């Protein structure tokens, strides 16, 4: 491998693919994109309904939190894509913009809705979406929509919600999600950004970076498992919200006490590295609907075979479903930003899909969009690549309050016509809860991550922030972090679009258009 480049990007995920593309097409500079995982060739990557089949596989880093106090001391499994495209190769493909008022909480003039919107649109265009007369992204292609998902939207209307359109914008309504699925297949960041790429961009898969290299206060390259690679202009960390802070810590940037405890020489003290960890959590009901064939039929060998044939021959059918087909945003108490996002799936989805009950069912539950609880991650003495992750879910009582309200609304919607008529029983929990206390027990037992960790290298104007507003690591020259970890406050949206927006915007900071 050639070992000198102008720019080195660590992590070929959602953000990394975008930056690599933009830097290489904006200049003649040599750009190396380093990805720890393999190329995105595994067939499960393309099949939308197979996303959870990749959990705990070679394509997954398979992180786990410490025991979560408020979740009955259970550990949370945290999947992260270890493959070109990163999490965009294993995620559920829901494509939503942040709410425009989310940016108020970022406290930065550079990251206002007005300045960010063109970059949201740029990502949407890169993914092949069109824009309608309101400027919202819409798809050129139809999506799989199970009749139960349509019934969820009707039941939401009967509950009192509006029917929304399938676009990237968040509105207080129920609607089928916009998805990065093209002609029945996942369209990930690698497909969107790395097809017909410029010749000055080199992509190296199966290349894991161990730590960064420095000359005085300047970052000059990276150490991979095999060799040193030198970056003349800059190193950009795009390793995701778990690994970017870990790489900083492995390179001596972080909390002094923690680094010393792990025997890592301190290069730069910064107590914020790995702090401010935020995530969206979801809990849901699993209703039985034995008389309605749902996506659970894919658990039966004959039905699976039939679906596979339909997928291969016609790129259609149940395998083209992203499972969480529809949803709704709810503003409680007239809040400007939504508090809850409901996710609806015409199938059981229990414990990341690992538990597959007999028969047919559907899942419906609230996602807490603006958690007050924050976690942190610490480097692990025994395995420097595995973090000690403390999510601290529901540690702030306000979060439980909102989850309980969301659960009550989800239950109410399920009990409206036409969803109600499909229900033949309940799987999660075993009986319909009759009190707030019973719902709380359910939340503590069944809450899981919606897979959106952010915030661990948060941007800010304060010199103590991990990165400044242009995403340069404070106190180090030629080193940037650009991925979900720089998001200072989690947005109301699912997080892939906002992460790529950050990458698009960053490319213009680094190499302004002439
Ligand atoms: C199961 C799942 C479902 C999700 N569903 C949705 C959804 O439906 N909609 C949505 O908007 N968001 C969803 N998300 C979240 C969204 O995908 C992420 O927020 C977003 O992709 C994060 O992008 P990133 O660039 O920060 O990190 P990633 O995309 O994770 O990229 C980081 C990359 O860096 C690589 N890497 C890490 N360490 C190293 C190293 N040391 N050396 C080299 N490479 C390294 C990783 O292998 C990875 O490829 C989901 C996520 C998951 C896991």
Coordinates of C-alpha atoms and ligand atoms in Angstrom, one line a residue:
X1 CA 0.0 0.0 0.0
X2 CA 1.3 3.5 -0.8
X3 CA 1.7 5.1 2.6
X4 CA 1.6 8.9 2.0
X5 CA -1.7 10.7 1.4
X6 CA -2.9 14.3 1.6
X7 CA -6.0 13.2 3.7
X8 CA -6.6 10.1 5.7
X9 CA -10.2 9.3 6.7
X10 CA -10.6 6.7 9.5
X11 CA -13.9 4.8 9.0
X12 CA -15.8 4.2 5.8
X13 CA -19.3 4.6 7.3
X14 CA -22.1 7.1 6.7
X15 CA -19.9 10.2 7.3
X16 CA -16.6 8.7 6.0
X17 CA -17.9 7.7 2.6
X18 CA -19.4 11.2 2.1
X19 CA -16.2 13.1 3.1
X20 CA -14.0 10.8 1.1
X21 CA -16.1 11.5 -2.0
X22 CA -16.3 15.3 -1.5
X23 CA -12.6 15.9 -0.7
X24 CA -11.4 13.8 -3.6
X25 CA -13.7 15.5 -6.1
X26 CA -13.1 19.0 -4.9
X27 CA -9.3 18.8 -5.3
X28 CA -6.4 16.8 -6.8
X29 CA -5.4 15.8 -3.3
X30 CA -4.8 12.1 -2.6
X31 CA -7.4 10.7 -0.2
X32 CA -7.3 7.4 1.7
X33 CA -10.5 6.0 3.2
X34 CA -9.7 3.3 5.8
X35 CA -12.4 0.9 6.8
X36 CA -11.9 -1.8 9.5
X37 CA -14.6 -4.1 8.0
X38 CA -14.9 -5.8 4.6
X39 CA -16.5 -4.5 1.3
X40 CA -20.3 -4.2 1.4
X41 CA -20.8 -7.3 -0.7
X42 CA -22.7 -9.6 1.8
X43 CA -26.2 -10.3 0.3
X44 CA -28.0 -9.5 3.5
X45 CA -26.8 -5.9 3.1
X46 CA -29.0 -5.4 0.0
X47 CA -32.1 -7.1 1.4
X48 CA -33.9 -4.5 3.5
X49 CA -35.8 -7.1 5.7
X50 CA -32.6 -8.8 6.6
X51 CA -31.0 -6.0 8.5
X52 CA -31.3 -7.7 11.9
X53 CA -29.9 -10.9 10.4
X54 CA -26.5 -9.1 10.4
X55 CA -26.7 -8.6 14.2
X56 CA -23.9 -10.4 16.1
X57 CA -22.3 -11.3 12.8
X58 CA -18.8 -10.5 11.4
X59 CA -20.3 -7.3 10.0
X60 CA -21.1 -6.0 13.5
X61 CA -18.8 -4.6 16.2
X62 CA -21.2 -6.0 18.8
X63 CA -20.8 -3.5 21.6
X64 CA -22.5 -4.0 24.9
X65 CA -23.2 -1.5 27.7
X66 CA -22.4 -2.1 31.4
X67 CA -25.4 -3.2 33.5
X68 CA -28.0 -0.5 33.1
X69 CA -29.4 0.3 36.6
X70 CA -32.8 1.5 35.4
X71 CA -33.3 -1.4 33.0
X72 CA -33.3 -4.1 35.7
X73 CA -29.5 -4.2 35.6
X74 CA -29.5 -5.7 32.1
X75 CA -26.7 -5.0 29.6
X76 CA -27.7 -3.3 26.4
X77 CA -26.5 -4.9 23.1
X78 CA -25.3 -2.1 20.8
X79 CA -24.8 -3.2 17.2
X80 CA -22.6 -1.0 14.9
X81 CA -21.7 -1.8 11.3
X82 CA -18.2 -3.1 10.7
X83 CA -18.3 -3.0 6.9
X84 CA -17.9 -0.4 4.1
X85 CA -20.9 1.9 4.5
X86 CA -20.7 1.4 8.3
X87 CA -24.1 1.6 10.0
X88 CA -25.7 2.6 6.7
X89 CA -25.1 -1.0 5.6
X90 CA -26.9 -2.5 8.5
X91 CA -29.5 0.0 9.6
X92 CA -33.2 0.2 9.2
X93 CA -33.0 2.7 6.3
X94 CA -35.5 5.3 7.7
X95 CA -34.5 8.6 6.2
X96 CA -35.7 11.6 8.2
X97 CA -34.4 15.2 8.5
X98 CA -33.9 16.7 12.0
X99 CA -36.6 19.1 13.1
X100 CA -35.6 22.7 12.3
X101 CA -35.8 23.7 16.0
X102 CA -33.4 20.9 16.9
X103 CA -30.6 23.2 15.9
X104 CA -31.5 25.8 18.5
X105 CA -30.1 23.4 21.1
X106 CA -26.7 23.1 19.3
X107 CA -25.9 26.7 20.4
X108 CA -23.9 27.5 17.3
X109 CA -24.3 30.2 14.7
X110 CA -22.6 27.9 12.1
X111 CA -25.0 25.0 12.7
X112 CA -28.4 26.8 12.2
X113 CA -31.3 25.3 10.3
X114 CA -30.8 27.9 7.6
X115 CA -27.2 27.0 7.0
X116 CA -27.7 23.3 7.4
X117 CA -30.8 22.8 5.1
X118 CA -28.8 23.1 1.8
X119 CA -26.6 20.3 3.0
X120 CA -29.5 18.1 4.1
X121 CA -30.9 18.5 0.6
X122 CA -27.4 17.8 -0.9
X123 CA -27.4 14.4 0.9
X124 CA -31.0 13.7 -0.2
X125 CA -30.0 14.4 -3.8
X126 CA -27.0 12.2 -3.6
X127 CA -29.3 9.4 -2.5
X128 CA -31.5 9.9 -5.5
X129 CA -34.4 11.6 -3.8
X130 CA -36.4 14.3 -5.6
X131 CA -37.7 17.4 -3.9
X132 CA -41.4 18.4 -4.1
X133 CA -42.8 21.9 -4.2
X134 CA -42.4 22.3 -0.4
X135 CA -38.7 21.4 -0.8
X136 CA -39.2 18.1 1.0
X137 CA -37.4 14.9 -0.2
X138 CA -39.6 12.3 -1.8
X139 CA -38.8 9.0 -3.4
X140 CA -38.9 8.1 -7.0
X141 CA -39.7 4.5 -6.1
X142 CA -42.5 2.8 -4.3
X143 CA -41.8 1.0 -1.0
X144 CA -43.3 -2.2 0.4
X145 CA -46.2 -1.2 2.6
X146 CA -48.0 -4.0 4.5
X147 CA -51.8 -3.5 4.8
X148 CA -51.2 -3.5 8.6
X149 CA -48.9 -0.5 8.2
X150 CA -51.7 1.3 6.3
X151 CA -54.1 0.3 9.1
X152 CA -51.7 1.8 11.7
X153 CA -52.0 5.1 9.8
X154 CA -55.8 4.9 9.7
X155 CA -55.9 4.0 13.5
X156 CA -53.6 7.0 14.2
X157 CA -56.0 9.2 12.3
X158 CA -58.9 7.8 14.4
X159 CA -56.8 8.6 17.5
X160 CA -56.5 12.2 16.3
X161 CA -53.3 12.4 14.3
X162 CA -53.1 13.8 10.8
X163 CA -52.0 11.7 7.9
X164 CA -48.5 12.9 6.8
X165 CA -46.7 12.5 3.5
X166 CA -43.8 10.2 2.9
X167 CA -41.0 12.7 2.9
X168 CA -37.9 13.5 4.8
X169 CA -39.5 16.2 6.8
X170 CA -40.8 15.7 10.3
X171 CA -44.4 16.7 10.9
X172 CA -46.9 15.9 13.6
X173 CA -48.7 13.1 11.8
X174 CA -48.5 9.4 11.0
X175 CA -47.1 8.2 7.6
X176 CA -45.0 5.6 5.9
X177 CA -41.3 6.5 6.4
X178 CA -39.1 7.7 3.6
X179 CA -36.3 5.1 3.1
X180 CA -33.0 4.8 1.3
X181 CA -34.3 1.8 -0.6
X182 CA -34.0 1.9 -4.4
X183 CA -35.9 -0.7 -6.5
X184 CA -36.3 -3.0 -3.5
X185 CA -32.6 -2.8 -2.4
X186 CA -30.8 -1.0 0.3
X187 CA -29.0 2.1 -1.0
X188 CA -26.2 2.7 1.6
X189 CA -23.6 5.5 1.9
X190 CA -21.0 3.4 0.0
X191 CA -23.4 3.1 -3.0
X192 CA -24.4 6.7 -2.8
X193 CA -20.9 8.2 -2.5
X194 CA -18.3 5.7 -3.7
X195 CA -19.8 4.7 -7.1
X196 CA -17.6 5.9 -10.1
X197 CA -15.3 7.6 -7.6
X198 CA -12.4 9.9 -8.6
X199 CA -9.0 8.2 -9.1
X200 CA -7.4 10.2 -6.3
X201 CA -9.6 8.4 -3.8
X202 CA -8.3 5.1 -2.5
X203 CA -10.5 2.9 -0.4
X204 CA -8.8 0.3 1.9
X205 CA -11.1 -2.2 3.6
X206 CA -10.1 -4.7 6.3
X207 CA -7.8 -1.9 7.6
X208 CA -8.2 -1.1 11.3
X209 CA -6.6 2.0 12.8
X210 CA -5.1 1.4 16.2
X211 CA -4.0 5.0 17.1
X212 CA -3.0 8.3 15.7
X213 CA 0.6 9.6 15.0
X214 CA 1.8 13.0 16.1
X215 CA 4.7 15.4 15.7
X216 CA 4.4 17.9 18.6
X217 CA 0.8 19.2 18.5
X218 CA 0.2 18.1 14.9
X219 CA -1.5 14.9 13.8
X220 CA 0.6 13.4 11.0
X221 CA -0.9 10.0 10.3
X222 CA -2.3 6.8 11.7
X223 CA -1.0 3.4 12.9
X224 CA -2.9 0.5 11.5
X225 CA -2.6 -3.1 12.6
X226 CA 0.1 -3.5 9.9
X227 CA 1.8 -0.2 9.1
X228 CA 2.1 3.6 9.5
X229 CA 0.3 5.8 7.1
X230 CA 1.2 9.5 6.8
X231 CA -1.3 12.3 6.1
X232 CA 0.2 15.5 4.8
X233 CA -2.8 17.7 5.2
X234 CA -5.2 16.2 7.8
X235 CA -6.5 13.1 9.5
X236 CA -10.3 12.9 9.8
X237 CA -11.9 10.5 12.3
X238 CA -15.2 9.2 11.1
X239 CA -15.3 6.0 13.2
X240 CA -18.7 6.6 14.7
X241 CA -19.9 7.7 18.2
X242 CA -18.3 4.8 20.0
X243 CA -15.0 4.5 18.2
X244 CA -14.0 8.0 17.4
X245 CA -13.7 9.0 21.1
X246 CA -11.9 5.6 21.7
X247 CA -9.4 6.3 19.1
X248 CA -8.7 9.7 20.6
X249 CA -8.3 8.1 24.0
X250 CA -6.0 5.4 22.6
X251 CA -3.9 8.2 21.2
X252 CA -3.6 10.0 24.6
X253 CA -6.4 12.5 24.2
X254 CA -9.0 12.3 27.0
X255 CA -9.4 12.3 30.7
X256 CA -6.0 12.3 32.4
X257 CA -6.9 9.9 35.2
X258 CA -8.6 7.4 32.9
X259 CA -5.6 7.5 30.4
X260 CA -3.1 7.0 33.2
X261 CA -5.1 4.2 34.7
X262 CA -5.0 2.4 31.4
X263 CA -1.2 3.0 30.9
X264 CA -1.7 5.4 28.0
X265 CA 0.7 8.4 27.9
X266 CA -1.3 11.6 28.2
X267 CA -0.9 13.8 25.1
X268 CA -3.8 16.2 25.7
X269 CA -6.1 16.5 28.6
X270 CA -9.8 16.8 27.7
X271 CA -12.4 15.5 30.1
X272 CA -15.2 15.8 27.5
X273 CA -13.9 13.0 25.2
X274 CA -16.4 10.1 25.5
X275 CA -18.9 12.2 27.7
X276 CA -22.3 13.5 26.6
X277 CA -23.4 10.1 25.2
X278 CA -27.0 10.3 24.1
X279 CA -29.2 7.7 22.4
X280 CA -32.8 7.2 21.4
X281 CA -34.6 4.4 23.2
X282 CA -37.7 2.5 22.2
X283 CA -40.1 0.2 24.0
X284 CA -43.1 -1.4 22.4
X285 CA -46.1 -3.6 22.5
X286 CA -46.1 -6.9 20.6
X287 CA -49.7 -7.7 19.6
X288 CA -50.7 -11.1 18.2
X289 CA -52.8 -11.0 15.0
X290 CA -53.1 -14.7 14.1
X291 CA -55.6 -14.1 11.3
X292 CA -53.5 -11.6 9.4
X293 CA -50.3 -12.8 7.6
X294 CA -47.5 -10.5 8.7
X295 CA -43.8 -10.4 8.0
X296 CA -43.4 -13.1 10.6
X297 CA -44.2 -15.5 7.8
X298 CA -40.6 -15.0 6.8
X299 CA -39.7 -17.3 9.7
X300 CA -41.4 -20.2 7.9
X301 CA -39.0 -22.0 5.4
X302 CA -41.5 -22.2 2.6
X303 CA -42.7 -18.6 2.9
X304 CA -39.1 -17.5 3.1
X305 CA -38.2 -19.4 0.0
X306 CA -41.2 -17.9 -1.9
X307 CA -40.2 -14.4 -0.7
X308 CA -36.6 -15.0 -1.8
X309 CA -37.7 -16.0 -5.3
X310 CA -39.9 -12.9 -5.5
X311 CA -37.0 -10.7 -4.3
X312 CA -34.5 -12.2 -6.8
X313 CA -36.8 -12.3 -9.8
X314 CA -38.8 -9.1 -9.3
X315 CA -37.1 -7.1 -6.6
X316 CA -40.4 -6.9 -4.7
X317 CA -42.3 -8.7 -1.9
X318 CA -41.8 -8.9 1.9
X319 CA -38.0 -9.0 1.8
X320 CA -38.0 -5.4 0.4
X321 CA -39.7 -4.2 3.6
X322 CA -37.5 -2.4 6.1
X323 CA -39.7 -3.9 8.9
X324 CA -40.3 -0.5 10.7
X325 CA -42.4 0.7 7.7
X326 CA -44.4 3.5 9.3
X327 CA -44.3 5.9 12.2
X328 CA -45.6 9.1 13.7
X329 CA -44.1 12.2 15.5
X330 CA -45.9 13.5 18.6
X331 CA -45.4 16.8 20.3
X332 CA -46.5 16.6 23.9
X333 CA -47.7 19.7 25.7
X334 CA -47.3 21.9 22.6
X335 CA -43.5 21.5 22.5
X336 CA -41.8 23.0 19.4
X337 CA -39.8 19.8 18.8
X338 CA -41.5 16.4 18.9
X339 CA -41.0 14.4 22.1
X340 CA -42.0 11.0 20.7
X341 CA -41.5 9.1 17.5
X342 CA -43.7 6.0 17.1
X343 CA -42.4 3.1 15.1
X344 CA -44.8 0.6 13.6
X345 CA -43.7 -2.8 12.3
X346 CA -46.0 -5.5 10.7
X347 CA -44.1 -8.2 12.6
X348 CA -42.9 -9.0 16.1
X349 CA -39.6 -7.2 16.8
X350 CA -38.6 -8.4 20.3
X351 CA -35.1 -7.9 21.7
X352 CA -33.6 -6.7 18.4
X353 CA -35.5 -9.4 16.6
X354 CA -33.6 -12.3 18.4
X355 CA -36.9 -13.6 19.9
X356 CA -39.2 -14.9 17.3
X357 CA -42.6 -16.0 18.7
X358 CA -44.8 -18.5 16.9
X359 CA -47.6 -17.0 14.8
X360 CA -48.1 -13.5 13.4
X361 CA -47.9 -10.2 15.2
X362 CA -47.2 -6.4 14.9
X363 CA -45.1 -4.1 17.0
X364 CA -45.9 -0.5 18.0
X365 CA -44.0 1.6 20.5
X366 CA -42.6 5.1 21.4
X367 CA -39.1 6.3 20.9
X368 CA -37.9 9.0 23.4
X369 CA -36.5 11.7 21.2
X370 CA -34.9 14.1 23.6
X371 CA -33.5 12.1 26.6
X372 CA -32.4 14.1 29.5
X373 CA -30.3 11.1 30.7
X374 CA -26.7 11.1 29.4
X375 CA -24.1 8.4 29.5
X376 CA -20.4 8.2 28.8
X377 CA -17.8 5.8 27.7
X378 CA -14.4 4.9 29.2
X379 CA -11.6 3.1 27.6
X380 CA -11.2 -0.5 28.7
X381 CA -8.0 -1.4 30.4
X382 CA -8.1 -5.0 29.3
X383 CA -9.1 -4.4 25.6
X384 CA -8.3 -0.9 24.4
X385 CA -10.7 -1.4 21.4
X386 CA -13.7 -2.2 23.6
X387 CA -15.2 0.6 25.5
X388 CA -16.9 0.5 28.9
X389 CA -20.2 2.0 27.8
X390 CA -22.5 3.4 30.4
X391 CA -25.7 4.5 28.6
X392 CA -27.5 5.6 31.8
X393 CA -30.8 5.1 30.1
X394 CA -33.8 6.5 32.0
X395 CA -31.5 7.8 34.8
X396 CA -33.5 11.1 34.7
X397 CA -37.1 10.5 35.9
X398 CA -38.5 12.9 33.3
X399 CA -37.5 10.3 30.6
X400 CA -39.6 7.6 32.2
X401 CA -42.5 10.0 32.4
X402 CA -42.4 10.7 28.7
X403 CA -41.9 7.0 27.8
X404 CA -45.0 6.2 29.9
X405 CA -47.1 8.8 28.0
X406 CA -45.8 7.4 24.7
X407 CA -46.7 3.9 25.7
X408 CA -50.2 5.0 26.7
X409 CA -50.6 6.7 23.3
X410 CA -49.3 3.6 21.4
X411 CA -51.8 1.4 23.3
X412 CA -54.6 3.9 22.5
X413 CA -53.8 3.9 18.8
X414 CA -53.6 0.1 18.7
X415 CA -57.1 0.0 20.2
X416 CA -58.6 2.2 17.4
X417 CA -60.3 0.8 14.3
X418 CA -59.0 -0.8 12.0
X419 CA -55.9 -2.1 13.9
X420 CA -58.0 -3.3 16.8
X421 CA -59.8 -5.8 14.6
X422 CA -56.6 -7.7 13.8
X423 CA -55.6 -8.2 17.5
X424 CA -56.1 -11.7 18.8
X425 CA -53.9 -11.4 21.9
X426 CA -50.7 -9.9 23.2
X427 CA -47.2 -11.3 23.3
X428 CA -45.3 -8.4 24.9
X429 CA -46.3 -8.1 27.7
X430 CA -48.3 -11.2 28.3
X431 CA -51.4 -9.2 29.4
X432 CA -52.5 -5.7 28.5
X433 CA -51.2 -3.4 31.3
X434 CA -53.9 -1.9 33.4
X435 CA -51.9 0.8 35.3
X436 CA -48.9 3.1 34.9
X437 CA -47.0 0.9 37.3
X438 CA -47.5 -2.1 35.0
X439 CA -46.4 -0.1 32.0
X440 CA -43.3 1.1 33.9
X441 CA -42.4 -2.6 34.6
X442 CA -42.8 -3.2 30.9
X443 CA -40.5 -0.3 30.0
X444 CA -37.8 -1.4 32.4
X445 CA -37.9 -4.9 30.9
X446 CA -38.2 -4.3 27.2
X447 CA -36.6 -0.9 26.5
X448 CA -33.9 -1.2 23.9
X449 CA -31.6 1.1 21.9
X450 CA -32.9 2.4 18.6
X451 CA -29.2 2.4 17.6
X452 CA -28.6 6.1 17.5
X453 CA -25.7 6.9 19.9
X454 CA -24.3 10.4 19.4
X455 CA -22.5 13.2 21.2
X456 CA -19.2 11.7 22.5
X457 CA -16.9 14.2 20.7
X458 CA -19.4 17.1 20.8
X459 CA -18.8 20.2 18.8
X460 CA -19.0 23.6 20.6
X461 CA -17.6 27.1 20.7
X462 CA -16.1 26.6 24.2
X463 CA -12.3 25.7 24.2
X464 CA -13.1 22.7 26.3
X465 CA -15.3 21.1 23.7
X466 CA -13.8 18.1 22.0
X467 CA -14.0 19.7 18.6
X468 CA -14.6 23.3 17.6
X469 CA -17.5 24.5 15.4
X470 CA -15.5 23.5 12.3
X471 CA -14.9 20.1 13.8
X472 CA -11.2 20.4 14.4
X473 CA -10.0 18.7 17.6
X474 CA -9.2 21.5 20.1
X475 CA -5.5 21.6 20.9
X476 CA -4.4 19.5 18.0
X477 CA -3.5 20.6 14.5
X478 CA -4.6 18.7 11.4
X479 CA -7.0 16.5 13.3
X480 CA -10.8 16.5 12.8
X481 CA -13.8 14.4 14.0
X482 CA -16.7 14.1 11.6
X483 CA -19.4 11.7 12.4
X484 CA -22.4 11.2 14.8
X485 CA -20.1 11.8 17.8
X486 CA -19.9 15.6 17.1
X487 CA -23.7 16.0 17.5
X488 CA -24.0 18.0 20.7
X489 CA -27.7 17.4 21.3
X490 CA -29.5 14.4 19.7
X491 CA -32.0 15.4 17.0
X492 CA -35.7 14.5 16.7
X493 CA -34.8 12.4 13.7
X494 CA -33.3 9.0 13.1
X495 CA -29.6 9.9 12.8
X496 CA -28.2 8.8 9.5
X497 CA -29.3 11.9 7.4
X498 CA -28.1 14.4 10.0
X499 CA -24.7 12.6 10.2
X500 CA -24.1 12.8 6.5
X501 CA -25.3 16.4 6.5
X502 CA -22.5 17.1 8.9
X503 CA -20.0 15.5 6.6
X504 CA -21.2 17.4 3.6
X505 CA -21.0 20.7 5.5
X506 CA -17.5 19.8 6.8
X507 CA -16.2 19.2 3.3
X508 CA -17.0 22.8 2.5
X509 CA -15.3 24.1 5.7
X510 CA -12.2 22.2 4.8
X511 CA -12.1 22.9 1.1
X512 CA -14.3 26.0 0.5
X513 CA -15.7 26.3 -3.0
X514 CA -13.8 28.8 -5.1
Ligands
LIG1 C1 -29.2 -1.5 13.5 C2 -29.2 -0.1 13.2 C3 -30.4 0.5 12.8 C4 -30.4 1.9 12.5 N1 -31.5 2.4 11.9 C5 -31.5 3.7 11.4 C6 -32.5 4.1 10.6 O1 -33.4 3.4 10.2 N2 -32.4 5.5 10.2 C7 -31.4 6.3 10.6 O2 -31.5 7.5 10.2 N3 -30.4 5.8 11.4 C8 -30.4 4.5 11.7 N4 -29.4 4.1 12.5 C9 -28.3 5.0 12.9 C10 -27.4 5.5 11.8 O3 -27.1 4.4 10.9 C11 -26.1 6.0 12.4 O4 -26.4 7.1 13.2 C12 -25.1 6.6 11.3 O5 -25.0 5.7 10.3 C13 -23.8 6.8 12.0 O6 -22.8 7.2 11.0 P1 -21.3 7.4 11.4 O7 -20.6 7.8 10.2 O8 -21.2 8.3 12.6 O9 -20.8 6.0 11.9 P2 -20.8 4.6 11.1 O10 -21.7 4.6 10.0 O11 -21.0 3.6 12.2 O12 -19.3 4.5 10.5 C14 -18.2 4.2 11.3 C15 -17.2 3.4 10.5 O13 -15.9 3.4 11.0 C16 -15.4 2.1 11.0 N5 -14.4 2.0 12.1 C17 -14.6 2.1 13.4 N6 -13.4 2.0 14.0 C18 -12.4 2.0 13.1 C19 -11.0 1.9 13.1 N7 -10.4 1.9 14.3 N8 -10.3 1.8 11.9 C20 -11.0 1.8 10.7 N9 -12.4 1.8 10.7 C21 -13.1 1.9 11.8 C22 -16.6 1.2 11.3 O14 -16.4 -0.1 10.9 C23 -17.7 1.9 10.4 O15 -17.7 1.4 9.1 C24 -29.3 2.7 12.8 C25 -28.1 2.1 13.3 C26 -28.1 0.7 13.5 C27 -26.8 0.1 14.0

